[in-house]
mmCIF file of C-alpha atoms in Angstrom:
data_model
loop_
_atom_site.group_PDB
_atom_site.id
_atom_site.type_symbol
_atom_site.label_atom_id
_atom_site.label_comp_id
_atom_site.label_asym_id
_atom_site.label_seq_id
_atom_site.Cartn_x
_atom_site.Cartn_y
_atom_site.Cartn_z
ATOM 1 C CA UNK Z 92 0.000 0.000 0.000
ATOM 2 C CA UNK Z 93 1.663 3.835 -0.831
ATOM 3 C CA UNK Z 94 1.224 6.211 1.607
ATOM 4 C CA UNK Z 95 -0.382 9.767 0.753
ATOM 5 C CA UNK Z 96 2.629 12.481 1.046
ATOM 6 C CA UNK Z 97 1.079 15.859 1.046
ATOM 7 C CA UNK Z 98 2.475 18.150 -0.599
ATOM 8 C CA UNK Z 99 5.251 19.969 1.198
ATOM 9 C CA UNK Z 100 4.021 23.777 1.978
ATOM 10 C CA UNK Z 101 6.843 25.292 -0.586
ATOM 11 C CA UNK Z 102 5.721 23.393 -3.389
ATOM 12 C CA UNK Z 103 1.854 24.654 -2.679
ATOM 13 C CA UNK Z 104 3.182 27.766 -2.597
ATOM 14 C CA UNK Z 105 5.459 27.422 -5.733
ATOM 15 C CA UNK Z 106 1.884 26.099 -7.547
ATOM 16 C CA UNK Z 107 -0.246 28.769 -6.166
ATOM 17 C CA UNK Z 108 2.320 31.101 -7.573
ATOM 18 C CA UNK Z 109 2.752 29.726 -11.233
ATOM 19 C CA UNK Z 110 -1.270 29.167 -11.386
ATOM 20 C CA UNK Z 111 -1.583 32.950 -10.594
ATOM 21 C CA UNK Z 112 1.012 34.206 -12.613
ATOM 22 C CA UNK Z 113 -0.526 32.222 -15.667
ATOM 23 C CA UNK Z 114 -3.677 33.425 -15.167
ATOM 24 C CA UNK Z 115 -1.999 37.072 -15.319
ATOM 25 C CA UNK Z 116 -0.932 36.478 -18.460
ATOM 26 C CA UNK Z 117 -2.824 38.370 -20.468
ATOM 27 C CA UNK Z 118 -1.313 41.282 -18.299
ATOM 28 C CA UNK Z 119 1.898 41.049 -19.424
ATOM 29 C CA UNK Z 120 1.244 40.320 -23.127
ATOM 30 C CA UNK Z 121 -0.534 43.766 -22.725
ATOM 31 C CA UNK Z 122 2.118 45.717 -21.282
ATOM 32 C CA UNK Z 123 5.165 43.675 -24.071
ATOM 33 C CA UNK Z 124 2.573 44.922 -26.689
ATOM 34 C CA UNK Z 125 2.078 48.207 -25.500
ATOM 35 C CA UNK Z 126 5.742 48.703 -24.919
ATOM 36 C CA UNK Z 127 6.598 47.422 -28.015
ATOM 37 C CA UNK Z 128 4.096 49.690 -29.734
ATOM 38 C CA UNK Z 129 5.233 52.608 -27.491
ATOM 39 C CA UNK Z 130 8.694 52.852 -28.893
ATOM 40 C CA UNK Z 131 7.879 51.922 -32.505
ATOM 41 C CA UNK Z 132 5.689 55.103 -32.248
ATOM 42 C CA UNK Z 133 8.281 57.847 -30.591
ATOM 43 C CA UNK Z 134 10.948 55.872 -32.992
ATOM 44 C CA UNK Z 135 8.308 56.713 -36.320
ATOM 45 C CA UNK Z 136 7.746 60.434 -34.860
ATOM 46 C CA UNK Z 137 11.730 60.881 -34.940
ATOM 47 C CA UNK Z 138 12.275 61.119 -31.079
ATOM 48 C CA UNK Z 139 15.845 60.716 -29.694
ATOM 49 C CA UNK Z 140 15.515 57.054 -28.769
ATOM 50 C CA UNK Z 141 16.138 57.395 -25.332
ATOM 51 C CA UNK Z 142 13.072 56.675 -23.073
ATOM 52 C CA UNK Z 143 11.484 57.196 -19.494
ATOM 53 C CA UNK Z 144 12.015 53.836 -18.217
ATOM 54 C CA UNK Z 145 15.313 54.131 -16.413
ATOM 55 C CA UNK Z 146 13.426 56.820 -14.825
ATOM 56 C CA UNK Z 147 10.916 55.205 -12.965
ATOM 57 C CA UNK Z 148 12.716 52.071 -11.744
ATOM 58 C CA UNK Z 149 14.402 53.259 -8.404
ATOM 59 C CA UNK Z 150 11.538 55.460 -7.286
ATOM 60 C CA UNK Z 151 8.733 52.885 -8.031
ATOM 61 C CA UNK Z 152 10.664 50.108 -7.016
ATOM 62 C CA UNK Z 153 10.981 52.053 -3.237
ATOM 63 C CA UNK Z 154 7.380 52.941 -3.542
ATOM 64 C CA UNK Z 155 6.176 49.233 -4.194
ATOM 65 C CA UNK Z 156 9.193 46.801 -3.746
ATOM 66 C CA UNK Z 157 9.484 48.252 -0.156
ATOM 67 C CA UNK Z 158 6.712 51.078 1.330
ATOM 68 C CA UNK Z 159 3.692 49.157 0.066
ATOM 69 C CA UNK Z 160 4.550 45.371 0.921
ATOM 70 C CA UNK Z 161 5.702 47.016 4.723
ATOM 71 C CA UNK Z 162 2.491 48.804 4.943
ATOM 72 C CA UNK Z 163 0.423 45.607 4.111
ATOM 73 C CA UNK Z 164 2.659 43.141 6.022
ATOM 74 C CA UNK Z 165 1.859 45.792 8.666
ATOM 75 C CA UNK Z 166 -1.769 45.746 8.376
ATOM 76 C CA UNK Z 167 -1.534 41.917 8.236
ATOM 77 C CA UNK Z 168 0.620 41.626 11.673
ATOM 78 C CA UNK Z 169 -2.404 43.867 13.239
ATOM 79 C CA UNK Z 170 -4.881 41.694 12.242
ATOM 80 C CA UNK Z 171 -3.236 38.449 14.394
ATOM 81 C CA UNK Z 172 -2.294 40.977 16.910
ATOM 82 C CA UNK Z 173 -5.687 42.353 17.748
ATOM 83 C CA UNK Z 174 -7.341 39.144 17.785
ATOM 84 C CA UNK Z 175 -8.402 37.251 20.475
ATOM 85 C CA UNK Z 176 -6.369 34.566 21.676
ATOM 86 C CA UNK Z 177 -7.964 31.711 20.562
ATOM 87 C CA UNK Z 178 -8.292 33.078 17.211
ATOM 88 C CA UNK Z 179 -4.742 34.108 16.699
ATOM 89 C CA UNK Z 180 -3.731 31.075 15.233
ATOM 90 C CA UNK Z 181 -6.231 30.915 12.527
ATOM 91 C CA UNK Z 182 -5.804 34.772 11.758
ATOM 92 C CA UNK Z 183 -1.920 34.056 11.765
ATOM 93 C CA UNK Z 184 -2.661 30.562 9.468
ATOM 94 C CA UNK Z 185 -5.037 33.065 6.951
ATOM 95 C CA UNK Z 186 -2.663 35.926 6.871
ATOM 96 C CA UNK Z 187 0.223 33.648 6.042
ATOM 97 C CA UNK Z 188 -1.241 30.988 3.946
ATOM 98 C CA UNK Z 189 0.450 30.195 1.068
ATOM 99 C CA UNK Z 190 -2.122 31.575 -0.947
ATOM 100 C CA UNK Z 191 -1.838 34.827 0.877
ATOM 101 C CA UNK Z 192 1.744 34.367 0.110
ATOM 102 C CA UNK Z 193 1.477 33.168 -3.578
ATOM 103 C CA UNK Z 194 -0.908 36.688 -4.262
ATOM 104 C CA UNK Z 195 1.676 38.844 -2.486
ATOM 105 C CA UNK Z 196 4.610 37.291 -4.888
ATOM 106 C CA UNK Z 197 2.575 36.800 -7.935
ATOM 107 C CA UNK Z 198 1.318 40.579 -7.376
ATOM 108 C CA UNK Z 199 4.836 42.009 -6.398
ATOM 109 C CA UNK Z 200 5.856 40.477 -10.433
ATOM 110 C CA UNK Z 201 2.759 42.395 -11.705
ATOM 111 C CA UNK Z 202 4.122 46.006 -10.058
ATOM 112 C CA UNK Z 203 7.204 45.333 -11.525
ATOM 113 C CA UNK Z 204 5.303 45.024 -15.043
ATOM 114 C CA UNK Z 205 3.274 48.024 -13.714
ATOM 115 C CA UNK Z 206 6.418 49.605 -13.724
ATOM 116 C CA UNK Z 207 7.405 49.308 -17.281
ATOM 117 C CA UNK Z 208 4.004 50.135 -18.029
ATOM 118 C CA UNK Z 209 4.608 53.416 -16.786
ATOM 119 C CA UNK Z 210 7.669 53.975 -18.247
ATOM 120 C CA UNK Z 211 6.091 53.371 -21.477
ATOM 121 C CA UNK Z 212 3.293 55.496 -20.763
ATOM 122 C CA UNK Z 213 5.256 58.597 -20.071
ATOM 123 C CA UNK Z 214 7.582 57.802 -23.130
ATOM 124 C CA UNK Z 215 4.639 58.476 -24.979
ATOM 125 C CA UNK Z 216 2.996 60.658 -23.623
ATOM 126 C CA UNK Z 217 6.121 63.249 -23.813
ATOM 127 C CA UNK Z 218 6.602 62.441 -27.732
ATOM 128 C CA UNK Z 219 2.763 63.692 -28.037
ATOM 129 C CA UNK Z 220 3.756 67.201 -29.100
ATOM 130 C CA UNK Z 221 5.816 66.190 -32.011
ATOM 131 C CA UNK Z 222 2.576 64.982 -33.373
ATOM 132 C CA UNK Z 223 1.759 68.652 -34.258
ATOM 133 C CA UNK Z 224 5.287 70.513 -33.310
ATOM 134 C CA UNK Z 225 3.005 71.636 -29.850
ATOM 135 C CA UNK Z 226 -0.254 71.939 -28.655
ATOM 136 C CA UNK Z 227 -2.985 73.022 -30.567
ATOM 137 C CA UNK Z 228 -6.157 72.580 -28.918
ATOM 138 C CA UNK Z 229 -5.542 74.899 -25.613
ATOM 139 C CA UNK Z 230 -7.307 78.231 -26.795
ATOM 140 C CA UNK Z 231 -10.474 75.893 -27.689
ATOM 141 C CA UNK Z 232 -10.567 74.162 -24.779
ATOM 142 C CA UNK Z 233 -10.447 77.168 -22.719
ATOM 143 C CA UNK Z 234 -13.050 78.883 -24.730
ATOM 144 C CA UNK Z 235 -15.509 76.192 -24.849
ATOM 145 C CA UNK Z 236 -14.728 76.115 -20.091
ATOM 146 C CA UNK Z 237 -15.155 79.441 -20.350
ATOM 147 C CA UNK Z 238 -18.489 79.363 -22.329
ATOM 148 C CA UNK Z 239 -20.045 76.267 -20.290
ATOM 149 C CA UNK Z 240 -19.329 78.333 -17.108
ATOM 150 C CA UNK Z 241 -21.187 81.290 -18.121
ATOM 151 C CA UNK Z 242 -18.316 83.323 -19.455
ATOM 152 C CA UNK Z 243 -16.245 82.610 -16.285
ATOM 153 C CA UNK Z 244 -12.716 80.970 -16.308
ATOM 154 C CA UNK Z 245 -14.117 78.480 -13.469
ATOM 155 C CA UNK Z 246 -10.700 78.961 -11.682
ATOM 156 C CA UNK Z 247 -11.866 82.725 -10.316
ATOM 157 C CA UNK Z 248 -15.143 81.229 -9.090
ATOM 158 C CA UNK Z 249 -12.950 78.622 -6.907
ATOM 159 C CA UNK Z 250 -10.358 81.459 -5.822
ATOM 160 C CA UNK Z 251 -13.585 83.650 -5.073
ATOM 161 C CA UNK Z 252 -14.856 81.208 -2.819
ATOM 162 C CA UNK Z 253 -11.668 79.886 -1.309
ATOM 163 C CA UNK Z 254 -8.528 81.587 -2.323
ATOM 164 C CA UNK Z 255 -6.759 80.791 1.502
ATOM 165 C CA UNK Z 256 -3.352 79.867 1.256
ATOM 166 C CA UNK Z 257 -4.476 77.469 3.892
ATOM 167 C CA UNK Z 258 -6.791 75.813 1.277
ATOM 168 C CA UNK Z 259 -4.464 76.121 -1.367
ATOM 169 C CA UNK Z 260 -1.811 74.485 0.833
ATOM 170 C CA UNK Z 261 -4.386 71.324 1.879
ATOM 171 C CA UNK Z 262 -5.274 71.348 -2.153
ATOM 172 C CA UNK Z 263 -1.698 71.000 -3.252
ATOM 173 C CA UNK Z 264 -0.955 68.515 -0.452
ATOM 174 C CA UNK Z 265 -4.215 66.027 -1.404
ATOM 175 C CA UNK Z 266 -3.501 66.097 -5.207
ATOM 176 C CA UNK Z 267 -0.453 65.237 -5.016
ATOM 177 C CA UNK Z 268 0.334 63.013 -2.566
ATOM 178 C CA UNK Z 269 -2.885 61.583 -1.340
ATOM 179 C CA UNK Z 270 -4.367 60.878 -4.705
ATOM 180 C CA UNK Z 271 -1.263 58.966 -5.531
ATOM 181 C CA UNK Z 272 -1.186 56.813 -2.467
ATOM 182 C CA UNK Z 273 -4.993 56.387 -2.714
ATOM 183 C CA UNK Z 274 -4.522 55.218 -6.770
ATOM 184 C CA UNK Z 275 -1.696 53.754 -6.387
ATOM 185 C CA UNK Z 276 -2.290 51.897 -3.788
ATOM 186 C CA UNK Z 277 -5.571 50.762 -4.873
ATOM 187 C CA UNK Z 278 -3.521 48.932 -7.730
ATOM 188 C CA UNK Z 279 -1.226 47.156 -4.741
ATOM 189 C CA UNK Z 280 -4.275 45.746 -2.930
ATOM 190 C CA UNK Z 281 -5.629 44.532 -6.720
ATOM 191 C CA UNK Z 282 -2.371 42.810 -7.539
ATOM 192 C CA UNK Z 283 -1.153 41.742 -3.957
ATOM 193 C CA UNK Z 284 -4.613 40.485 -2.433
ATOM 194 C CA UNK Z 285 -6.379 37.427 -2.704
ATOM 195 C CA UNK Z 286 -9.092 39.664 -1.712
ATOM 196 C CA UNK Z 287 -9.795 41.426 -4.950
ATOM 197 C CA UNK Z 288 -10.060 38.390 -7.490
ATOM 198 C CA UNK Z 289 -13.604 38.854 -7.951
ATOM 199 C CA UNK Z 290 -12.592 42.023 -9.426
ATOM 200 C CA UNK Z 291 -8.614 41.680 -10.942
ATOM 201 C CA UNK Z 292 -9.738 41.410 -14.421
ATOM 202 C CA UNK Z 293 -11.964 44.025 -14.585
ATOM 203 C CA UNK Z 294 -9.976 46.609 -12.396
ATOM 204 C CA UNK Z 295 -6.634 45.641 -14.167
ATOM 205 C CA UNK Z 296 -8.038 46.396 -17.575
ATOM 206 C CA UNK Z 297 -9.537 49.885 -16.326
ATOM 207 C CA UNK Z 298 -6.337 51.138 -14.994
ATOM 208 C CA UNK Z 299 -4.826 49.997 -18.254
ATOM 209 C CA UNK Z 300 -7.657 51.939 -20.177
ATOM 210 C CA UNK Z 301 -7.291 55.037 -17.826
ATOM 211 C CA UNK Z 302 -3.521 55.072 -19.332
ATOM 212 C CA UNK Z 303 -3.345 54.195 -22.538
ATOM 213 C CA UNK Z 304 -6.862 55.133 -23.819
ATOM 214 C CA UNK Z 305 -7.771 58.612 -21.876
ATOM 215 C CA UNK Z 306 -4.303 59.380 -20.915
ATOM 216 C CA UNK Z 307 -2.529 58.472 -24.140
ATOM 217 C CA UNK Z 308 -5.131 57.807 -27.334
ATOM 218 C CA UNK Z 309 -7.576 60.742 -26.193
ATOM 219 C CA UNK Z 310 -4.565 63.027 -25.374
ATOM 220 C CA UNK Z 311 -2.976 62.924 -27.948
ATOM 221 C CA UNK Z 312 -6.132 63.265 -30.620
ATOM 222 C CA UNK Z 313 -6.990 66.428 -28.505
ATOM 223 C CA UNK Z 314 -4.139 67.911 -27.003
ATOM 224 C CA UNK Z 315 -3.228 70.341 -24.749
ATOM 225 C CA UNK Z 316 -0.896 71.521 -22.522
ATOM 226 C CA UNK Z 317 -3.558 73.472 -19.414
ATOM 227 C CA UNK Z 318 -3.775 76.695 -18.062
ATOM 228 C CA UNK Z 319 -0.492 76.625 -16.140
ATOM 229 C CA UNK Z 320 1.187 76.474 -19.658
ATOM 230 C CA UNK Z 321 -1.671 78.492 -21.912
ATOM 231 C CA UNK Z 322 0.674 81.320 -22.116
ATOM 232 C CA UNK Z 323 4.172 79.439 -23.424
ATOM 233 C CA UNK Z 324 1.892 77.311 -26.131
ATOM 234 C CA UNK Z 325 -0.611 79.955 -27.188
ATOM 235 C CA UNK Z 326 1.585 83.354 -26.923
ATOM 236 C CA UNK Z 327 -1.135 84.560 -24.823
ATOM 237 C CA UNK Z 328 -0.025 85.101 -21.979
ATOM 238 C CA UNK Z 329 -2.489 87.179 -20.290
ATOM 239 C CA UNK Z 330 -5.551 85.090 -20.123
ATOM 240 C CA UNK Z 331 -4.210 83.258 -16.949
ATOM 241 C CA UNK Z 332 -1.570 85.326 -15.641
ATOM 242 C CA UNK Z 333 -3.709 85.802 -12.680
ATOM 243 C CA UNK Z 334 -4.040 82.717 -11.886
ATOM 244 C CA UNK Z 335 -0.113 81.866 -12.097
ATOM 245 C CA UNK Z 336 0.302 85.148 -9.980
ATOM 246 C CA UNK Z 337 -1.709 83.543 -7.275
ATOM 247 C CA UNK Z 338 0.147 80.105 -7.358
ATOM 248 C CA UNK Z 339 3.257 81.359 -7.913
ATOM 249 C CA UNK Z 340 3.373 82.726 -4.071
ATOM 250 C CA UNK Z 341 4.397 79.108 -3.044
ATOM 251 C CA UNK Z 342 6.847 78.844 -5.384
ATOM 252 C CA UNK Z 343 8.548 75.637 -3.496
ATOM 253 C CA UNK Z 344 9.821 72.684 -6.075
ATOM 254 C CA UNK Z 345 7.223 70.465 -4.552
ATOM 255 C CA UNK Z 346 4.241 73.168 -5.079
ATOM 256 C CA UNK Z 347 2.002 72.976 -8.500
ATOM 257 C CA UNK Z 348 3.710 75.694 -9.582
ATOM 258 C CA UNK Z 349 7.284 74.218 -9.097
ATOM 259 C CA UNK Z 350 6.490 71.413 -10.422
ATOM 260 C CA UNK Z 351 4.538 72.794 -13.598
ATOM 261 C CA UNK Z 352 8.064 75.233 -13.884
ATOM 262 C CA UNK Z 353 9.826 71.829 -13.684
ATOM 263 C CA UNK Z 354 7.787 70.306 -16.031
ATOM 264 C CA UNK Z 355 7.769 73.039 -18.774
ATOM 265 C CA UNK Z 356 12.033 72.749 -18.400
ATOM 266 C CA UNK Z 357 11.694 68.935 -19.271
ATOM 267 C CA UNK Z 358 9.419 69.739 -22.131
ATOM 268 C CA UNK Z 359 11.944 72.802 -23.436
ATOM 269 C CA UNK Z 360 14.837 70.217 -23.107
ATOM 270 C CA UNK Z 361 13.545 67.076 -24.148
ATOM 271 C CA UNK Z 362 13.842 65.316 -20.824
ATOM 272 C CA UNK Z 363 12.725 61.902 -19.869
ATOM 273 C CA UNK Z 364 12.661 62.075 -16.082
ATOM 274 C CA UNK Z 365 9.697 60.408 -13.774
ATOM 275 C CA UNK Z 366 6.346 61.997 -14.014
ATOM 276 C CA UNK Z 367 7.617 64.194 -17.376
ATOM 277 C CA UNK Z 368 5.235 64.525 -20.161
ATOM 278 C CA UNK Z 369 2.400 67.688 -20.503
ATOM 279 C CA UNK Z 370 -1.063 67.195 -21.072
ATOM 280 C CA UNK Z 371 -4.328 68.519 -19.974
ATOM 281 C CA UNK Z 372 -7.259 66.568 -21.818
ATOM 282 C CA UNK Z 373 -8.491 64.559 -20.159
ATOM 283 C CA UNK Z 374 -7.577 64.281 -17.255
ATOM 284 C CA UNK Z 375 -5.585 60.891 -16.386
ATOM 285 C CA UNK Z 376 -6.207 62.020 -12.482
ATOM 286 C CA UNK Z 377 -9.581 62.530 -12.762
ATOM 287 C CA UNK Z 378 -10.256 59.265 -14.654
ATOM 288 C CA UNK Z 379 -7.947 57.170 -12.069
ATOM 289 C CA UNK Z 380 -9.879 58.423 -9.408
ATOM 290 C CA UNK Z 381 -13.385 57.950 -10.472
ATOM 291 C CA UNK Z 382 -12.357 54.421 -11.430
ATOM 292 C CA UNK Z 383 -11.554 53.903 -7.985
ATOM 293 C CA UNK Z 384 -14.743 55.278 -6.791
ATOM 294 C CA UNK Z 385 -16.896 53.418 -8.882
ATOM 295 C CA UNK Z 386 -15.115 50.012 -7.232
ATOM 296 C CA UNK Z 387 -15.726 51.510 -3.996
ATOM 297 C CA UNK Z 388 -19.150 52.434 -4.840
ATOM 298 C CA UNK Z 389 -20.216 48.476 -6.193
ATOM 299 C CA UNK Z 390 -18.664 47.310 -2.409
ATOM 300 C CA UNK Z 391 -20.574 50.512 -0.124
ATOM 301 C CA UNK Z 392 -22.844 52.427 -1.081
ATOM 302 C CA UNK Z 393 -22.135 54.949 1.607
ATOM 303 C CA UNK Z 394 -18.094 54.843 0.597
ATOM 304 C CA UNK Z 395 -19.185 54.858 -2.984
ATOM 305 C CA UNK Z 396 -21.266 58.511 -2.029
ATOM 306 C CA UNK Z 397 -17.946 59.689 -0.160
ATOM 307 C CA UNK Z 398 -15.737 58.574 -2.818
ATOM 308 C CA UNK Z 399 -17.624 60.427 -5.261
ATOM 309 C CA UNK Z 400 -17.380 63.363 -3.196
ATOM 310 C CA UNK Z 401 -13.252 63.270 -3.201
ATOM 311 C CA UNK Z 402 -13.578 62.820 -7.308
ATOM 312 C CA UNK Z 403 -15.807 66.247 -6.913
ATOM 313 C CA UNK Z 404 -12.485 67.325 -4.568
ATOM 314 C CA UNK Z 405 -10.202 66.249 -6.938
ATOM 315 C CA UNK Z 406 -11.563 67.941 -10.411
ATOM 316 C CA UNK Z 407 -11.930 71.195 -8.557
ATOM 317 C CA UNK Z 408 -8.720 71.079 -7.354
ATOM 318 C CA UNK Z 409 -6.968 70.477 -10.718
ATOM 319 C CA UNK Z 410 -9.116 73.611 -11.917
ATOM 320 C CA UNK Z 411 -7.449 75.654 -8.698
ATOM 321 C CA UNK Z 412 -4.506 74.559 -9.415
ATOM 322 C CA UNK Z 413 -3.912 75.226 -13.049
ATOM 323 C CA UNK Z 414 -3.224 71.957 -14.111
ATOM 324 C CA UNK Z 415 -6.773 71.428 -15.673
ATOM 325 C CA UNK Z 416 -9.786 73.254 -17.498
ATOM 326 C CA UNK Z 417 -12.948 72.078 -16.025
ATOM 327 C CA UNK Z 418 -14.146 70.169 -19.212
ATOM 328 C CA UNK Z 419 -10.765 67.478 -18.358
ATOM 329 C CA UNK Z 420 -12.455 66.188 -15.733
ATOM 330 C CA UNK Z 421 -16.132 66.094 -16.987
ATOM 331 C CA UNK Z 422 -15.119 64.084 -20.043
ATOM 332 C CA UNK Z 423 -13.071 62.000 -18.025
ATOM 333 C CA UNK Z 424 -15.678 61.076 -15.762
ATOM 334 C CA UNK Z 425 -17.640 60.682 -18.960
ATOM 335 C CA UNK Z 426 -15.710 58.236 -20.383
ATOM 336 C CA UNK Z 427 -14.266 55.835 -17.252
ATOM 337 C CA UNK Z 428 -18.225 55.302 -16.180
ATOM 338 C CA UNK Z 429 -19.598 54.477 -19.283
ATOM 339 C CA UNK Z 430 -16.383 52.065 -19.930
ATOM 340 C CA UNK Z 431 -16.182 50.771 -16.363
ATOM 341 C CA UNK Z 432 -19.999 49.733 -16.961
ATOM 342 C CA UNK Z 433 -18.650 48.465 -20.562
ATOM 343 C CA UNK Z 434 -16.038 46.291 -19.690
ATOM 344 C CA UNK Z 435 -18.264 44.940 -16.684
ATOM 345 C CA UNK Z 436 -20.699 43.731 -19.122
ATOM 346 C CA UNK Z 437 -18.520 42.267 -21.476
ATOM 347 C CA UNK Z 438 -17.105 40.112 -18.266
ATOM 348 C CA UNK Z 439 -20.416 39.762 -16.375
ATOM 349 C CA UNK Z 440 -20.400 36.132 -16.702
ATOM 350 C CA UNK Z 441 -16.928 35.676 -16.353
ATOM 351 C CA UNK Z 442 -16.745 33.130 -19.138
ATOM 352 C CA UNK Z 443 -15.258 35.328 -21.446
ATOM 353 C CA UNK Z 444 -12.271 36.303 -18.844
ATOM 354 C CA UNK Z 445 -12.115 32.594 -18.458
ATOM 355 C CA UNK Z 446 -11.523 31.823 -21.689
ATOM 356 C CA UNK Z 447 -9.156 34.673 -22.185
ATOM 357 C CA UNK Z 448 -7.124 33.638 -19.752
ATOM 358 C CA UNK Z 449 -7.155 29.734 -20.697
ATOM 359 C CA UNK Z 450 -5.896 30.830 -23.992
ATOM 360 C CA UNK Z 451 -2.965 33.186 -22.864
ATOM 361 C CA UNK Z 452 -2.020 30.944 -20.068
ATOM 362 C CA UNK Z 453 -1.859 27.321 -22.394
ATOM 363 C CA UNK Z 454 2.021 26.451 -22.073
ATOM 364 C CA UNK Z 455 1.971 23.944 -25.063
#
C-alpha cells in the first residue's frame, strides 16, 4: 500500500504562484505589446531614442518593492495581533497561507510590469507634441470652459470662494500626494490580495484603459498643454496670468507651480525624467480616481457617495490649481463610467475572462 505524502508547503506555494502568474498572463502580453508599440511610435515620430524607463525604476521600485509590501505586512501583523487569543492562530494561518503568500509574490511580479508600463506610458505621452510641433487645442478648450461656465474661467469662481493659502496648501498637499497613495495603492491591494479576485480582471483592464486610452489615445487626438502652460503654447499670456500670480506665491519645487516650472524645463529640453510629459485633456487624475470610486461604490454604497465626493475634490482642485480646465475632468468622468460599466458587461459572466485567460495561459 503507498502512503499519501502531502504536498510539502513550498511546493503549494510554488503552484499557487505559477497558477496565478498564468492566469496574469494576459497582463503582461498587454504591457510587451504596448511597450513594443510605445517605442515603434516615438521611434516613427523621430524622437531621440532614449526613453522614461530608467526613470521610474528606483523610485517605483521604493514605492512598491518596499513602502507598500511594509504597509500591508503591517496591516496583516495587526490583524493576528488584535485578535483574540484563541483566534490568533487561525488569523496568523489566513494571513500567512500560502495563498496569501502566492498573491503577495505573484502581485509584487505584476508592479514590476506596472512599472514598465509606466515607463512606457510617459515615453509616450512626452513624444505627443511632435505629433503637431506643440499643442494646438488649448485656446479651444479654454473657450468652450469658459463658455459652459457662463463666461467665467471656473478657476476665479474657486479662488472667489476659497482663495486661503491654507486651502491652497491642503489642495496642493491632497492632489499630489494623497491621490497617488490612494490610486496607487488601490492597484497594490488589486495585484497583492487574494481579496480582490472577484474584481482583478476588470480593475486591471480599467487602470490599463485610464492610461493608454484617456491618458494616451484621447490626449494625444486632442491635445493640450492646461492653463499653467496656456501662455508658453498659445503666446497669450495674459488670459491666466492671474491665476499663475496667485500660485506662484508658493513657489517651493514640490508646489504645483514648481512642479509645472519643472515640467515646462523637461518639455523645453527634451527630458525623460519620472512623471515628465504635458497634457491637460483629459484628465488621467480625474479618470484614475473615479475608477476607484466606482469600485468603492459596487462594495458601499455609503463609501461609494464619499468617494464620489473626493472625485468632486479632486476635479476642482486640478481647476485651482492650473493643471486642468474644467471640461478634463467632466469628459473624463464621462468616459471611465460608461467604460467601467462596458467592460463589466462584457465580463459579467466571467466566461469570457475565463476563456481569455485559458488561452494566454496554455504552455503547449
Amino acid at each position: 500500500m503507498t502512503a499519501q505524502v502531502s504536498a510539502r508547503p513550498y511546493d503549494v506555494l510554488f503552484s499557487n504562484t505559477r497558477d496565478r502568474l498564468l492566469g496574469d498572463a494576459w497582463f503582461y502580453y498587454a504591457v510587451f505589446f504596448y511597450t513594443a508599440f510605445g517605442l515603434v511610435f516615438v521611434y516613427l515620430l523621430g524622437g531621440t531614442g532614449e526613453t522614461a524607463h530608467a526613470a521610474y525604476a528606483e523610485p517605483l521600485f521604493k514605492v512598491f518593492g518596499l513602502f507598500m509590501p511594509v504597509i500591508a505586512l503591517g496591516f496583516d501583523a495587526i490583524r493576528v495581533i488584535v485578535r483574540l487569543d484563541q483566534r490568533r492562530p487561525l488569523a496568523f494561518r489566513m494571513v500567512f497561507s500560502s495563498e496569501r503568500m502566492a498573491s503577495m509574490m505573484a502581485g509584487m511580479i505584476m508592479m514590476a510590469g506596472i512599472v514598465l508600463f509606466m515607463g512606457t506610458f510617459t515615453t509616450i505621452k512626452i513624444s505627443l507634441p511632435l505629433l503637431f510641433d506643440g499643442f494646438p487645442h488649448d485656446r479651444l478648450h479654454a473657450d468652450i470652459d469658459r463658455m459652459l461656465h457662463f463666461g467665467v474661467d471656473p478657476w476665479r469662481w474657486l479662488h472667489g470662494v476659497a482663495g486661503s493659502e491654507i486651502v491652497r496648501s491642503m489642495l496642493e498637499f491632497n492632489y499630489g500626494t494623497i491621490w497617488f497613495i490612494l490610486c496607487f495603492g488601490g492597484v497594490f491591494f488589486v495585484a497583492t490580495s487574494p481579496k480582490a479576485d472577484t474584481i482583478r480582471i476588470h480593475y486591471l483592464v480599467m487602470f490599463m484603459v485610464c492610461w493608454m486610452v484617456v491618458g494616451n489615445v484621447l490626449a494625444g487626438a486632442f491635445l493640450s498643454a492646461g492653463p499653467a502652460f496656456y501662455g508658453e503654447v498659445t503666446g497669450d499670456h495674459g488670459r491666466f496670468a492671474d491665476l499663475l500670480a496667485l500660485l506662484s506665491q508658493n513657489p517651493d519645487t514640490a508646489s504645483p507651480y514648481g512642479y509645472q516650472r519643472y515640467l515646462w524645463a523637461l518639455y523645453q529640453n527634451d527630458i525623460k525624467a519620472f512623471g515628465a510629459g504635458i497634457s491637460a485633456f483629459p484628465s488621467v487624475h480625474v479618470a484614475l480616481i473615479t475608477m476607484n470610486a466606482l469600485f468603492v461604490a459596487e462594495r458601499s454604497r455609503l463609501l461609494g457617495g464619499l468617494a464620489f465626493v473626493y472625485v468632486a475634490l479632486i476635479v476642482l482642485s486640478s481647476v485651482y490649481l492650473g493643471w486642468h480646465y474644467a471640461i478634463d475632468g467632466y469628459i473624463s468622468i464621462a468616459l471611465v463610467v460608461s467604460g467601467h460599466f462596458l467592460v463589466r458587461r462584457m465580463f459579467r459572466t466571467g466566461d469570457a475572462a475565463d476563456a481569455a485567460r485559458h488561452f494566454l495561459a496554455k504552455d503547449g
